[in-house]
XYZ file of C-alpha atoms in Angstrom:
107
model
C -1.302 -9.116 3.489
C -3.353 -12.203 4.246
C -0.606 -14.816 4.633
C -3.035 -17.734 4.447
C -4.383 -16.473 1.124
C -0.825 -15.750 -0.060
C 0.174 -19.352 0.757
C -2.731 -20.584 -1.382
C -1.575 -18.195 -4.105
C 1.923 -19.662 -4.032
C 0.399 -23.012 -5.054
C -1.668 -21.412 -7.830
C 1.426 -19.489 -9.027
C 2.956 -22.817 -10.081
C 0.794 -22.405 -13.216
C 2.602 -19.119 -13.910
C 6.185 -20.259 -13.248
C 6.915 -21.524 -16.751
C 6.853 -17.876 -17.927
C 7.161 -15.641 -14.829
C 9.539 -15.412 -11.877
C 9.311 -13.619 -8.544
C 11.766 -13.109 -5.726
C 15.231 -11.735 -5.211
C 16.947 -13.460 -8.154
C 13.992 -13.326 -10.551
C 14.728 -12.852 -14.250
C 12.546 -12.031 -17.225
C 11.564 -15.113 -19.194
C 8.852 -15.270 -21.853
C 6.936 -13.118 -19.325
C 8.307 -10.288 -17.176
C 9.420 -10.528 -13.555
C 6.373 -9.921 -11.350
C 8.028 -8.365 -8.285
C 6.066 -5.265 -7.306
C 3.464 -5.746 -10.048
C 0.441 -5.053 -7.813
C -0.174 -1.313 -8.087
C 2.545 -0.806 -10.712
C 2.229 0.892 -14.063
C 1.770 -1.669 -16.836
C 4.777 -2.310 -19.031
C 7.305 -1.027 -16.515
C 9.687 -3.990 -16.089
C 13.158 -3.043 -17.301
C 14.484 -5.034 -20.240
C 11.248 -6.860 -21.087
C 9.905 -6.651 -24.650
C 6.156 -6.180 -24.254
C 3.515 -6.729 -26.933
C 2.284 -3.664 -28.808
C -1.101 -4.165 -27.102
C 0.448 -3.915 -23.656
C 2.694 -1.010 -24.624
C -0.409 0.835 -25.887
C -2.329 0.068 -22.670
C 0.657 1.271 -20.637
C 0.793 4.498 -22.648
C -2.912 4.964 -21.912
C -2.064 4.786 -18.196
C -2.965 1.205 -17.235
C -2.092 0.502 -13.595
C -2.091 -3.105 -12.364
C -4.546 -2.530 -9.534
C -6.067 -5.618 -7.916
C -9.215 -5.116 -10.018
C -7.267 -4.832 -13.295
C -5.089 -7.844 -12.434
C -8.180 -9.870 -11.558
C -9.756 -9.097 -14.943
C -6.490 -9.847 -16.781
C -5.861 -13.110 -14.924
C -9.418 -14.299 -15.587
C -9.054 -14.117 -19.402
C -5.856 -12.443 -20.612
C -6.679 -12.547 -24.325
C -10.190 -11.142 -23.826
C -8.924 -8.434 -21.444
C -6.083 -7.297 -23.722
C -6.495 -8.168 -27.391
C -3.038 -8.838 -28.856
C -1.307 -9.762 -25.592
C 1.668 -12.122 -25.875
C 0.452 -13.929 -22.759
C -0.738 -17.288 -24.065
C -2.162 -18.462 -20.719
C -5.903 -19.244 -20.915
C -6.632 -17.669 -17.538
C -7.584 -18.541 -13.973
C -11.321 -19.293 -13.965
C -11.790 -19.427 -10.191
C -12.103 -16.066 -8.456
C -10.482 -17.606 -5.373
C -7.393 -18.500 -7.447
C -7.210 -14.993 -8.913
C -7.406 -13.419 -5.444
C -4.854 -15.860 -4.017
C -2.280 -15.230 -6.766
C -2.647 -11.468 -6.370
C -2.185 -11.796 -2.587
C 0.918 -13.938 -3.194
C 2.317 -11.361 -5.638
C 1.800 -8.642 -3.015
C 4.451 -10.382 -0.892
C 7.091 -9.474 -3.547
C 7.410 -5.697 -3.414
């Protein structure tokens, strides 16, 4: 883990905090807890009610690899038609990479 990049990602993650939590006491909000999301099967957070679109993608075997997360974070609604995630996306590739690096610190 690149801690410098992760520190930059912590700042970018402030845009995500209204819907998502990470860390030891994280709880599902309008978005699921993101602990361990990098490399995880999509739709696998206990107790979170996912959109049909995400449930279908999960059933088709979607894994949140860094490449898949990057594409999703860039334009969620274009990546996954029907997603509940209302966030417009992170346009800057550097921001996408930083947030993913930050998320990797929460296994």
